PDB file of C-alpha atoms in Angstrom:
ATOM      1  CA  MET A   1      -3.038  71.837 -53.191  1.00  0.00           C
ATOM      2  CA  THR A   2       0.440  70.544 -54.077  1.00  0.00           C
ATOM      3  CA  GLU A   3       2.844  72.507 -56.276  1.00  0.00           C
ATOM      4  CA  GLY A   4       2.300  69.944 -59.026  1.00  0.00           C
ATOM      5  CA  GLN A   5      -1.462  70.464 -58.861  1.00  0.00           C
ATOM      6  CA  LYS A   6      -0.975  74.233 -58.939  1.00  0.00           C
ATOM      7  CA  LYS A   7       1.252  73.916 -62.014  1.00  0.00           C
ATOM      8  CA  LYS A   8      -1.459  71.918 -63.771  1.00  0.00           C
ATOM      9  CA  LEU A   9      -4.083  74.476 -62.737  1.00  0.00           C
ATOM     10  CA  ALA A  10      -1.860  77.337 -63.954  1.00  0.00           C
ATOM     11  CA  LEU A  11      -1.513  75.759 -67.410  1.00  0.00           C
ATOM     12  CA  GLN A  12      -5.285  75.307 -67.664  1.00  0.00           C
ATOM     13  CA  ILE A  13      -5.899  78.939 -66.659  1.00  0.00           C
ATOM     14  CA  ILE A  14      -3.264  80.186 -69.117  1.00  0.00           C
ATOM     15  CA  GLU A  15      -4.975  78.373 -72.011  1.00  0.00           C
ATOM     16  CA  ARG A  16      -8.448  79.657 -71.065  1.00  0.00           C
ATOM     17  CA  LEU A  17      -7.206  83.254 -70.781  1.00  0.00           C
ATOM     18  CA  LYS A  18      -5.393  82.963 -74.123  1.00  0.00           C
ATOM     19  CA  THR A  19      -8.693  82.091 -75.766  1.00  0.00           C
ATOM     20  CA  ALA A  20     -10.595  84.850 -73.963  1.00  0.00           C
ATOM     21  CA  TYR A  21      -7.967  87.586 -74.476  1.00  0.00           C
ATOM     22  CA  PRO A  22      -5.838  86.616 -77.480  1.00  0.00           C
ATOM     23  CA  ASP A  23      -4.517  90.127 -78.091  1.00  0.00           C
ATOM     24  CA  ALA A  24      -3.937  91.284 -74.519  1.00  0.00           C
ATOM     25  CA  ASP A  25      -0.904  93.515 -74.156  1.00  0.00           C
ATOM     26  CA  CYS A  26       0.344  96.425 -72.084  1.00  0.00           C
ATOM     27  CA  THR A  27      -2.351  99.058 -71.536  1.00  0.00           C
ATOM     28  CA  LEU A  28       0.212 101.867 -71.335  1.00  0.00           C
ATOM     29  CA  ASP A  29       0.894 103.524 -74.695  1.00  0.00           C
ATOM     30  CA  TYR A  30       4.549 103.771 -75.736  1.00  0.00           C
ATOM     31  CA  ASP A  31       6.697 103.510 -78.845  1.00  0.00           C
ATOM     32  CA  ASP A  32      10.091 103.548 -77.156  1.00  0.00           C
ATOM     33  CA  ALA A  33      11.509 101.830 -74.074  1.00  0.00           C
ATOM     34  CA  TRP A  34      12.236 105.070 -72.217  1.00  0.00           C
ATOM     35  CA  LYS A  35       8.610 106.136 -72.633  1.00  0.00           C
ATOM     36  CA  LEU A  36       7.413 102.949 -70.950  1.00  0.00           C
ATOM     37  CA  LEU A  37       9.845 103.706 -68.131  1.00  0.00           C
ATOM     38  CA  VAL A  38       8.222 107.135 -67.704  1.00  0.00           C
ATOM     39  CA  SER A  39       4.696 105.748 -67.919  1.00  0.00           C
ATOM     40  CA  VAL A  40       5.165 103.004 -65.347  1.00  0.00           C
ATOM     41  CA  ARG A  41       6.433 105.586 -62.851  1.00  0.00           C
ATOM     42  CA  LEU A  42       3.411 107.811 -63.516  1.00  0.00           C
ATOM     43  CA  ALA A  43       1.031 104.840 -63.260  1.00  0.00           C
ATOM     44  CA  ALA A  44       1.631 104.389 -59.524  1.00  0.00           C
ATOM     45  CA  GLN A  45      -1.755 105.080 -57.865  1.00  0.00           C
ATOM     46  CA  CYS A  46      -3.078 106.351 -61.200  1.00  0.00           C
ATOM     47  CA  THR A  47      -5.033 104.763 -64.058  1.00  0.00           C
ATOM     48  CA  ASP A  48      -3.229 103.789 -67.242  1.00  0.00           C
ATOM     49  CA  ALA A  49      -5.854 105.720 -69.212  1.00  0.00           C
ATOM     50  CA  ARG A  50      -4.975 108.971 -67.462  1.00  0.00           C
ATOM     51  CA  VAL A  51      -1.250 108.324 -67.849  1.00  0.00           C
ATOM     52  CA  ASN A  52      -1.703 107.829 -71.602  1.00  0.00           C
ATOM     53  CA  VAL A  53      -3.309 111.289 -71.857  1.00  0.00           C
ATOM     54  CA  VAL A  54      -0.750 113.049 -69.656  1.00  0.00           C
ATOM     55  CA  VAL A  55       2.341 111.679 -71.400  1.00  0.00           C
ATOM     56  CA  GLU A  56       1.189 113.116 -74.726  1.00  0.00           C
ATOM     57  CA  LYS A  57       1.642 116.601 -73.284  1.00  0.00           C
ATOM     58  CA  LEU A  58       4.909 115.603 -71.642  1.00  0.00           C
ATOM     59  CA  TYR A  59       6.429 114.360 -74.900  1.00  0.00           C
ATOM     60  CA  GLU A  60       5.228 117.393 -76.830  1.00  0.00           C
ATOM     61  CA  LYS A  61       7.409 119.531 -74.590  1.00  0.00           C
ATOM     62  CA  TYR A  62      10.196 117.006 -73.954  1.00  0.00           C
ATOM     63  CA  PRO A  63      10.405 114.695 -76.988  1.00  0.00           C
ATOM     64  CA  ASP A  64      13.425 112.569 -76.034  1.00  0.00           C
ATOM     65  CA  VAL A  65      15.623 111.346 -73.181  1.00  0.00           C
ATOM     66  CA  GLU A  66      17.995 114.303 -73.509  1.00  0.00           C
ATOM     67  CA  ALA A  67      15.187 116.859 -73.319  1.00  0.00           C
ATOM     68  CA  LEU A  68      13.684 115.250 -70.220  1.00  0.00           C
ATOM     69  CA  ALA A  69      17.115 114.916 -68.599  1.00  0.00           C
ATOM     70  CA  ASP A  70      17.749 118.628 -69.159  1.00  0.00           C
ATOM     71  CA  ALA A  71      14.252 119.657 -68.072  1.00  0.00           C
ATOM     72  CA  ASP A  72      13.569 121.524 -64.865  1.00  0.00           C
ATOM     73  CA  VAL A  73      11.833 119.278 -62.326  1.00  0.00           C
ATOM     74  CA  ASP A  74       9.170 121.962 -61.816  1.00  0.00           C
ATOM     75  CA  GLY A  75       8.396 121.880 -65.532  1.00  0.00           C
ATOM     76  CA  ILE A  76       7.934 118.117 -65.463  1.00  0.00           C
ATOM     77  CA  GLU A  77       5.826 118.298 -62.305  1.00  0.00           C
ATOM     78  CA  GLU A  78       3.478 120.864 -63.808  1.00  0.00           C
ATOM     79  CA  ILE A  79       2.581 118.429 -66.603  1.00  0.00           C
ATOM     80  CA  VAL A  80       2.444 115.179 -64.610  1.00  0.00           C
ATOM     81  CA  ARG A  81       0.541 116.572 -61.602  1.00  0.00           C
ATOM     82  CA  PRO A  82      -2.808 115.064 -62.774  1.00  0.00           C
ATOM     83  CA  CYS A  83      -1.291 111.603 -62.179  1.00  0.00           C
ATOM     84  CA  GLY A  84      -0.890 112.336 -58.461  1.00  0.00           C
ATOM     85  CA  LEU A  85       2.300 112.398 -56.389  1.00  0.00           C
ATOM     86  CA  GLY A  86       3.557 114.896 -58.935  1.00  0.00           C
ATOM     87  CA  ARG A  87       6.663 116.082 -57.099  1.00  0.00           C
ATOM     88  CA  SER A  88       8.142 112.673 -56.353  1.00  0.00           C
ATOM     89  CA  LYS A  89       7.270 111.325 -59.799  1.00  0.00           C
ATOM     90  CA  ALA A  90       8.825 114.354 -61.506  1.00  0.00           C
ATOM     91  CA  ARG A  91      11.997 113.983 -59.437  1.00  0.00           C
ATOM     92  CA  ASP A  92      12.284 110.284 -60.265  1.00  0.00           C
ATOM     93  CA  ILE A  93      11.673 110.838 -63.980  1.00  0.00           C
ATOM     94  CA  SER A  94      14.281 113.600 -64.082  1.00  0.00           C
ATOM     95  CA  ALA A  95      16.885 111.537 -62.219  1.00  0.00           C
ATOM     96  CA  CYS A  96      16.117 108.437 -64.287  1.00  0.00           C
ATOM     97  CA  MET A  97      16.535 110.237 -67.599  1.00  0.00           C
ATOM     98  CA  LYS A  98      19.838 111.748 -66.439  1.00  0.00           C
ATOM     99  CA  ILE A  99      21.155 108.253 -65.687  1.00  0.00           C
ATOM    100  CA  LEU A 100      19.998 106.957 -69.073  1.00  0.00           C
ATOM    101  CA  ARG A 101      21.707 109.897 -70.783  1.00  0.00           C
ATOM    102  CA  ASP A 102      24.944 109.781 -68.786  1.00  0.00           C
ATOM    103  CA  GLU A 103      25.434 106.046 -68.228  1.00  0.00           C
ATOM    104  CA  TYR A 104      23.547 104.209 -70.961  1.00  0.00           C
ATOM    105  CA  GLY A 105      23.816 106.411 -74.029  1.00  0.00           C
ATOM    106  CA  GLY A 106      20.141 107.310 -73.803  1.00  0.00           C
ATOM    107  CA  ARG A 107      19.019 103.684 -73.920  1.00  0.00           C
ATOM    108  CA  VAL A 108      17.145 101.626 -71.339  1.00  0.00           C
ATOM    109  CA  PRO A 109      19.286  98.770 -69.951  1.00  0.00           C
ATOM    110  CA  ASP A 110      18.064  95.241 -70.649  1.00  0.00           C
ATOM    111  CA  ASP A 111      19.303  93.941 -67.310  1.00  0.00           C
ATOM    112  CA  PHE A 112      16.839  93.428 -64.451  1.00  0.00           C
ATOM    113  CA  ASP A 113      19.238  94.474 -61.691  1.00  0.00           C
ATOM    114  CA  ALA A 114      20.306  97.572 -63.626  1.00  0.00           C
ATOM    115  CA  LEU A 115      16.653  98.546 -64.035  1.00  0.00           C
ATOM    116  CA  LEU A 116      16.055  98.157 -60.284  1.00  0.00           C
ATOM    117  CA  LYS A 117      18.808 100.695 -59.601  1.00  0.00           C
ATOM    118  CA  LEU A 118      16.984 103.392 -61.596  1.00  0.00           C
ATOM    119  CA  PRO A 119      15.056 105.954 -59.486  1.00  0.00           C
ATOM    120  CA  GLY A 120      11.428 104.993 -58.996  1.00  0.00           C
ATOM    121  CA  VAL A 121      11.772 101.563 -60.612  1.00  0.00           C
ATOM    122  CA  GLY A 122      10.631  98.593 -58.531  1.00  0.00           C
ATOM    123  CA  ARG A 123      10.258  94.920 -59.364  1.00  0.00           C
ATOM    124  CA  LYS A 124       6.856  95.354 -61.010  1.00  0.00           C
ATOM    125  CA  SER A 125       8.144  98.074 -63.360  1.00  0.00           C
ATOM    126  CA  ALA A 126      11.384  96.229 -64.104  1.00  0.00           C
ATOM    127  CA  ASN A 127       9.487  93.040 -64.950  1.00  0.00           C
ATOM    128  CA  LEU A 128       7.098  94.946 -67.220  1.00  0.00           C
ATOM    129  CA  ILE A 129      10.011  96.431 -69.162  1.00  0.00           C
ATOM    130  CA  MET A 130      11.885  93.117 -69.350  1.00  0.00           C
ATOM    131  CA  GLY A 131       8.801  91.376 -70.719  1.00  0.00           C
ATOM    132  CA  ASP A 132       7.304  94.005 -73.011  1.00  0.00           C
ATOM    133  CA  VAL A 133      10.400  95.745 -74.347  1.00  0.00           C
ATOM    134  CA  PHE A 134      13.014  93.004 -74.309  1.00  0.00           C
ATOM    135  CA  HIS A 135      10.701  89.951 -74.562  1.00  0.00           C
ATOM    136  CA  LYS A 136      12.410  88.188 -71.688  1.00  0.00           C
ATOM    137  CA  PRO A 137      10.699  86.111 -68.977  1.00  0.00           C
ATOM    138  CA  ALA A 138       8.754  88.366 -66.622  1.00  0.00           C
ATOM    139  CA  ILE A 139       6.076  88.235 -63.934  1.00  0.00           C
ATOM    140  CA  VAL A 140       4.310  91.558 -63.308  1.00  0.00           C
ATOM    141  CA  THR A 141       2.554  91.402 -59.948  1.00  0.00           C
ATOM    142  CA  ASP A 142       0.195  94.360 -60.103  1.00  0.00           C
ATOM    143  CA  THR A 143      -2.998  94.583 -58.049  1.00  0.00           C
ATOM    144  CA  HIS A 144      -5.028  92.593 -60.600  1.00  0.00           C
ATOM    145  CA  CYS A 145      -2.470  89.790 -60.691  1.00  0.00           C
ATOM    146  CA  ILE A 146      -2.257  89.536 -56.905  1.00  0.00           C
ATOM    147  CA  ARG A 147      -6.042  89.552 -56.441  1.00  0.00           C
ATOM    148  CA  LEU A 148      -6.766  87.030 -59.191  1.00  0.00           C
ATOM    149  CA  VAL A 149      -4.086  84.446 -58.484  1.00  0.00           C
ATOM    150  CA  ASN A 150      -5.249  84.410 -54.853  1.00  0.00           C
ATOM    151  CA  ARG A 151      -8.880  83.941 -55.897  1.00  0.00           C
ATOM    152  CA  MET A 152      -7.985  81.240 -58.408  1.00  0.00           C
ATOM    153  CA  GLY A 153      -5.945  79.318 -55.843  1.00  0.00           C
ATOM    154  CA  LEU A 154      -2.506  79.627 -57.454  1.00  0.00           C
ATOM    155  CA  VAL A 155      -1.273  81.282 -54.254  1.00  0.00           C
ATOM    156  CA  ASP A 156      -2.821  81.035 -50.817  1.00  0.00           C
ATOM    157  CA  GLY A 157      -3.481  84.317 -49.053  1.00  0.00           C
ATOM    158  CA  VAL A 158      -0.229  85.913 -50.246  1.00  0.00           C
ATOM    159  CA  LYS A 159      -0.526  89.647 -50.844  1.00  0.00           C
ATOM    160  CA  GLU A 160       3.092  90.873 -50.852  1.00  0.00           C
ATOM    161  CA  PRO A 161       4.041  91.494 -54.522  1.00  0.00           C
ATOM    162  CA  LYS A 162       7.528  89.948 -54.364  1.00  0.00           C
ATOM    163  CA  LYS A 163       6.245  86.806 -52.617  1.00  0.00           C
ATOM    164  CA  VAL A 164       3.485  86.425 -55.214  1.00  0.00           C
ATOM    165  CA  GLU A 165       6.059  86.906 -57.979  1.00  0.00           C
ATOM    166  CA  MET A 166       8.371  84.250 -56.519  1.00  0.00           C
ATOM    167  CA  ALA A 167       5.459  81.807 -56.122  1.00  0.00           C
ATOM    168  CA  LEU A 168       4.360  82.325 -59.735  1.00  0.00           C
ATOM    169  CA  TRP A 169       7.872  81.790 -61.120  1.00  0.00           C
ATOM    170  CA  LYS A 170       7.520  78.193 -59.858  1.00  0.00           C
ATOM    171  CA  LEU A 171       4.168  77.680 -61.599  1.00  0.00           C
ATOM    172  CA  ILE A 172       4.113  79.695 -64.827  1.00  0.00           C
ATOM    173  CA  PRO A 173       6.284  78.682 -67.818  1.00  0.00           C
ATOM    174  CA  PRO A 174       8.835  81.513 -68.329  1.00  0.00           C
ATOM    175  CA  GLU A 175       7.710  82.243 -71.880  1.00  0.00           C
ATOM    176  CA  GLU A 176       4.097  82.676 -70.710  1.00  0.00           C
ATOM    177  CA  GLY A 177       4.631  84.984 -67.723  1.00  0.00           C
ATOM    178  CA  SER A 178       4.419  88.403 -69.344  1.00  0.00           C
ATOM    179  CA  ASP A 179       1.322  87.677 -71.459  1.00  0.00           C
ATOM    180  CA  PHE A 180      -0.347  85.828 -68.576  1.00  0.00           C
ATOM    181  CA  CYS A 181      -0.051  88.918 -66.388  1.00  0.00           C
ATOM    182  CA  HIS A 182      -1.425  91.176 -69.130  1.00  0.00           C
ATOM    183  CA  ARG A 183      -4.410  88.861 -69.523  1.00  0.00           C
ATOM    184  CA  LEU A 184      -5.017  88.967 -65.785  1.00  0.00           C
ATOM    185  CA  VAL A 185      -5.296  92.772 -66.051  1.00  0.00           C
ATOM    186  CA  TYR A 186      -7.972  92.481 -68.740  1.00  0.00           C
ATOM    187  CA  HIS A 187      -9.787  89.739 -66.824  1.00  0.00           C
ATOM    188  CA  GLY A 188      -9.565  91.718 -63.589  1.00  0.00           C
ATOM    189  CA  ARG A 189     -11.077  94.796 -65.205  1.00  0.00           C
ATOM    190  CA  GLU A 190     -13.851  93.044 -67.090  1.00  0.00           C
ATOM    191  CA  ILE A 191     -14.835  89.972 -65.061  1.00  0.00           C
ATOM    192  CA  CYS A 192     -13.024  89.376 -61.774  1.00  0.00           C
ATOM    193  CA  THR A 193     -13.470  92.944 -60.615  1.00  0.00           C
ATOM    194  CA  ALA A 194     -12.335  94.514 -57.366  1.00  0.00           C
ATOM    195  CA  ARG A 195     -15.079  97.076 -56.768  1.00  0.00           C
ATOM    196  CA  THR A 196     -18.076  94.883 -57.545  1.00  0.00           C
ATOM    197  CA  LYS A 197     -18.812  91.233 -56.949  1.00  0.00           C
ATOM    198  CA  PRO A 198     -16.932  89.247 -59.635  1.00  0.00           C
ATOM    199  CA  TYR A 199     -19.011  88.204 -62.642  1.00  0.00           C
ATOM    200  CA  CYS A 200     -18.407  84.485 -62.119  1.00  0.00           C
ATOM    201  CA  ASP A 201     -21.276  83.582 -64.466  1.00  0.00           C
ATOM    202  CA  ARG A 202     -19.279  85.115 -67.350  1.00  0.00           C
ATOM    203  CA  CYS A 203     -15.852  83.850 -66.257  1.00  0.00           C
ATOM    204  CA  CYS A 204     -13.880  81.531 -68.542  1.00  0.00           C
ATOM    205  CA  VAL A 205     -12.152  79.867 -65.568  1.00  0.00           C
ATOM    206  CA  SER A 206     -15.061  79.682 -63.088  1.00  0.00           C
ATOM    207  CA  ASP A 207     -15.016  75.884 -63.071  1.00  0.00           C
ATOM    208  CA  LEU A 208     -11.326  75.960 -62.140  1.00  0.00           C
ATOM    209  CA  CYS A 209     -11.433  78.813 -59.665  1.00  0.00           C
ATOM    210  CA  ALA A 210     -11.169  78.205 -55.924  1.00  0.00           C
ATOM    211  CA  LYS A 211     -13.379  81.191 -55.112  1.00  0.00           C
ATOM    212  CA  ALA A 212     -15.967  81.004 -57.907  1.00  0.00           C
ATOM    213  CA  GLY A 213     -19.288  82.317 -56.687  1.00  0.00           C
ATOM    214  CA  VAL A 214     -17.836  83.575 -53.404  1.00  0.00           C
TER     215      VAL A 214
END
């Protein structure tokens, strides 16, 4: 399939997913940018649902950037342990909040490269924050995104997140990227599932999909 054909396919898929999931948004709960930064670190190898429960306890004890920056790493770890990898996540959260406090006046930077320099923040997390918090073009290549765009034929056997991201930047209109990726999460959980055979008979893009019925 040529790049032009893939662009056309991408636009068709975007419109179908918009109809199927008109209100799709981030499944991590947050009401401030720094809280999304904490949640995306905790979400590594953990469900968003569990993260949403754990952060409630975290914010009860440490209600703002300053409190988390001043917190003992052991105290953070004790609360976030249910998310797995508790020690490394606690260390990253502590270091990240210190940088926000000391270098950014307690605010999350709206620059992609600045976000990447924060402890524990990779491209996926930085893109999520750029798209959801600052409403800038973003492509979030989580496991759902990577699996689905391969199945649909937008990329061909590419599994490395950065390579998938770079391929999608060429196909997805910038203003659509963030919402498109959120809709892929919903579609990947409900229809094009990883742990069961995909429910192609209920899929809104089955007639467009390269792997429908496979």
